[in-house]
CSV table of C-alpha atoms in Angstrom, one decimal:
chain,number,residue,atom,x,y,z
A,779,LYS,CA,0.0,0.0,0.0
A,780,GLU,CA,1.3,3.4,-1.0
A,781,GLY,CA,1.4,6.2,1.6
A,782,HIS,CA,2.3,7.1,5.1
A,783,ARG,CA,3.0,4.5,7.7
A,784,ALA,CA,2.8,7.0,10.6
A,785,GLU,CA,0.1,9.5,11.6
A,786,CYS,CA,-0.3,12.3,9.1
A,787,SER,CA,0.4,15.7,10.5
A,788,ALA,CA,0.5,18.4,7.7
A,789,LEU,CA,-0.7,19.0,4.1
A,790,ALA,CA,0.1,21.7,1.6
A,791,PHE,CA,-1.0,22.2,-2.0
A,792,HIS,CA,1.0,23.4,-5.0
A,793,PRO,CA,-0.2,26.8,-6.3
A,794,ASP,CA,-1.5,25.3,-9.5
A,795,GLY,CA,-3.4,22.5,-7.7
A,796,SER,CA,-1.5,19.7,-9.4
A,797,LEU,CA,0.6,18.5,-6.4
A,798,ALA,CA,0.2,18.0,-2.7
A,799,LEU,CA,2.8,17.6,0.0
A,800,SER,CA,1.9,15.5,3.0
A,801,SER,CA,3.9,14.7,6.1
A,802,ASP,CA,3.8,12.5,9.1
A,803,TRP,CA,4.9,11.9,12.7
A,804,ALA,CA,7.9,9.9,11.5
A,805,GLY,CA,9.3,12.9,9.6
A,806,VAL,CA,8.5,11.5,6.2
A,807,LEU,CA,7.1,13.7,3.4
A,808,PHE,CA,5.2,12.4,0.3
A,809,LEU,CA,4.9,14.5,-2.9
A,810,TRP,CA,1.6,13.5,-4.6
A,811,ASP,CA,0.5,14.0,-8.2
A,812,LEU,CA,-3.1,14.8,-7.7
A,813,ARG,CA,-4.0,14.0,-11.3
A,814,SER,CA,-2.9,10.4,-10.9
A,815,GLY,CA,-3.3,10.0,-7.2
A,816,LYS,CA,0.2,8.6,-7.0
A,817,ALA,CA,3.1,9.5,-4.8
A,818,ILE,CA,5.9,10.8,-7.1
A,819,HIS,CA,8.6,11.3,-4.5
A,820,VAL,CA,9.4,10.6,-0.8
A,821,PHE,CA,11.5,13.1,1.1
A,822,GLN,CA,13.2,12.3,4.4
A,823,GLY,CA,15.1,14.6,6.6
A,824,HIS,CA,13.2,15.5,9.8
A,825,VAL,CA,14.2,13.3,12.7
A,826,ARG,CA,10.6,13.3,14.1
A,827,LYS,CA,7.2,14.7,13.6
A,828,VAL,CA,6.6,17.3,10.9
A,829,SER,CA,4.4,20.0,12.4
A,830,ALA,CA,3.6,22.1,9.3
A,831,ALA,CA,4.3,22.3,5.6
A,832,ALA,CA,4.0,25.1,3.0
A,833,LEU,CA,4.6,25.3,-0.7
A,834,ALA,CA,6.0,28.6,-2.0
A,835,PRO,CA,4.1,30.7,-4.5
A,836,ASP,CA,6.9,30.0,-7.1
A,837,GLY,CA,5.8,26.3,-7.1
A,838,ILE,CA,9.4,25.2,-6.9
A,839,HIS,CA,10.1,25.2,-3.2
A,840,ALA,CA,8.5,23.7,-0.2
A,841,ALA,CA,9.2,24.2,3.5
A,842,THR,CA,8.5,22.1,6.5
A,843,VAL,CA,9.0,22.5,10.2
A,844,GLY,CA,9.1,20.0,13.0
A,845,VAL,CA,9.6,19.0,16.5
A,846,ASP,CA,13.3,18.6,15.8
A,847,ASN,CA,13.5,22.5,16.1
A,848,THR,CA,14.3,23.0,12.4
A,849,CYS,CA,12.9,24.4,9.3
A,850,ARG,CA,13.8,22.5,6.1
A,851,ILE,CA,13.6,23.9,2.6
A,852,TRP,CA,13.1,21.5,-0.3
A,853,ASP,CA,13.5,21.9,-4.0
A,854,LEU,CA,10.6,20.1,-5.7
A,855,ARG,CA,12.2,20.1,-9.2
A,856,GLN,CA,15.5,18.5,-8.0
A,857,ARG,CA,13.6,16.5,-5.3
A,858,ALA,CA,16.2,17.3,-2.8
A,859,LEU,CA,16.8,19.1,0.6
A,860,MET,CA,18.2,22.5,-0.1
A,861,LYS,CA,18.7,24.0,3.4
A,862,VAL,CA,18.2,23.3,7.1
A,863,CYS,CA,17.4,26.5,8.9
A,864,PRO,CA,18.1,26.2,12.6
A,865,GLY,CA,17.3,29.1,14.9
A,866,HIS,CA,14.6,28.0,17.3
A,867,SER,CA,15.3,26.4,20.6
A,868,ARG,CA,12.1,24.4,20.8
A,869,ALA,CA,9.7,22.6,18.4
A,870,LEU,CA,8.4,24.6,15.5
A,871,SER,CA,4.6,24.8,15.1
A,872,ASP,CA,4.0,26.6,11.8
A,873,ILE,CA,5.5,27.9,8.6
A,874,ARG,CA,4.0,30.2,5.9
A,875,PHE,CA,5.2,31.9,2.8
A,876,SER,CA,4.2,35.5,2.1
A,877,PRO,CA,1.2,35.4,-0.3
A,878,ASP,CA,2.6,38.0,-2.7
A,879,ALA,CA,5.6,36.4,-4.3
A,880,GLY,CA,6.9,34.3,-1.4
A,881,ASP,CA,10.0,36.4,-1.0
A,882,VAL,CA,9.8,35.9,2.7
A,883,PHE,CA,8.5,33.2,5.0
A,884,THR,CA,7.7,33.1,8.7
A,885,THR,CA,8.2,30.4,11.3
A,886,ALA,CA,6.4,30.1,14.7
A,887,SER,CA,7.8,28.1,17.6
A,888,LEU,CA,7.0,26.8,21.0
A,889,ASP,CA,10.0,28.7,22.2
A,890,GLY,CA,7.8,31.8,22.0
A,891,SER,CA,9.4,33.4,18.9
A,892,VAL,CA,8.2,34.3,15.4
A,893,LYS,CA,11.0,34.6,12.8
A,894,LEU,CA,10.9,36.2,9.4
A,895,TRP,CA,13.3,34.6,6.8
A,896,ARG,CA,14.3,35.7,3.3
A,897,SER,CA,13.4,33.0,0.7
A,898,ARG,CA,16.3,33.7,-1.6
A,899,ASP,CA,19.1,32.8,0.8
A,900,HIS,CA,17.2,31.6,3.8
A,901,ALA,CA,18.7,34.3,6.0
A,902,CYS,CA,16.9,35.2,9.2
A,903,LEU,CA,15.7,38.8,8.8
A,904,SER,CA,14.2,39.3,12.2
A,905,THR,CA,12.9,37.7,15.4
A,906,VAL,CA,10.1,38.7,17.7
A,907,GLN,CA,10.4,37.0,21.0
A,908,ALA,CA,6.9,36.9,22.3
A,909,ASP,CA,6.2,37.7,25.9
A,910,PHE,CA,3.2,35.5,25.9
A,911,GLY,CA,4.7,32.0,25.7
A,912,MET,CA,4.4,29.3,23.0
A,913,VAL,CA,3.4,30.5,19.5
A,914,MET,CA,1.1,28.0,18.0
A,915,SER,CA,0.7,29.5,14.5
A,916,ALA,CA,1.6,32.5,12.4
A,917,ASP,CA,0.6,33.7,9.0
A,918,PHE,CA,0.9,36.8,6.8
A,919,THR,CA,-1.9,39.2,6.2
A,920,GLU,CA,-3.3,39.2,2.6
A,921,ASP,CA,-1.1,42.2,1.6
A,922,SER,CA,2.0,40.5,3.1
A,923,LYS,CA,2.8,43.6,5.2
A,924,SER,CA,2.1,42.1,8.6
A,925,VAL,CA,2.3,38.8,10.4
A,926,VAL,CA,-0.4,37.6,12.8
A,927,SER,CA,0.4,35.0,15.4
A,928,VAL,CA,-1.7,33.0,17.9
A,929,GLY,CA,-0.4,31.9,21.2
A,930,TYR,CA,-1.0,29.1,23.7
A,931,ASP,CA,-2.1,31.8,26.1
A,932,LYS,CA,-5.3,32.4,23.9
A,933,THR,CA,-3.9,35.7,22.4
A,934,ILE,CA,-3.7,37.0,18.9
A,935,ARG,CA,-0.9,39.4,18.0
A,936,LEU,CA,-0.3,41.5,14.9
A,937,PHE,CA,3.3,42.4,14.0
A,938,SER,CA,4.2,44.9,11.3
A,939,ASN,CA,7.0,43.6,9.0
A,940,LYS,CA,8.5,47.1,8.9
A,941,GLU,CA,8.4,47.9,12.6
A,942,ASP,CA,8.1,44.8,14.7
A,943,LEU,CA,9.7,42.2,12.5
């Protein structure tokens, strides 16, 4: 039987709707061709559970985060790991590309931080250390000018890319 052997934990879709990336608690990723329903590649790299996955607007790159405290960037064309982005001290809970062109992406972590990264070279542009504990999720506003996060403490925070991030 084709597919995951461990519990599935994240799903992301290609911008044109032709592909999906799924992940599981064992750190395995499957790239699916949605037209045929078949897995076309299996990625491995995370040591344990993948918490979240995102596909970049360029349709070429994917990013995943996990409980191994890393963000991993994947090249879908070459079907290879491009970069491991360390920088959080606890498990990562979410990752999102900016909706405009995907020039930046954000990661959220149980260490209480939200980080903004440049997609081109995977450099960390800024970090907001939240004073409200674990960050469970973060995403860009539609205009890509701000990031909104939600915390374990039941709060929602808005950060401006220019001022706070």
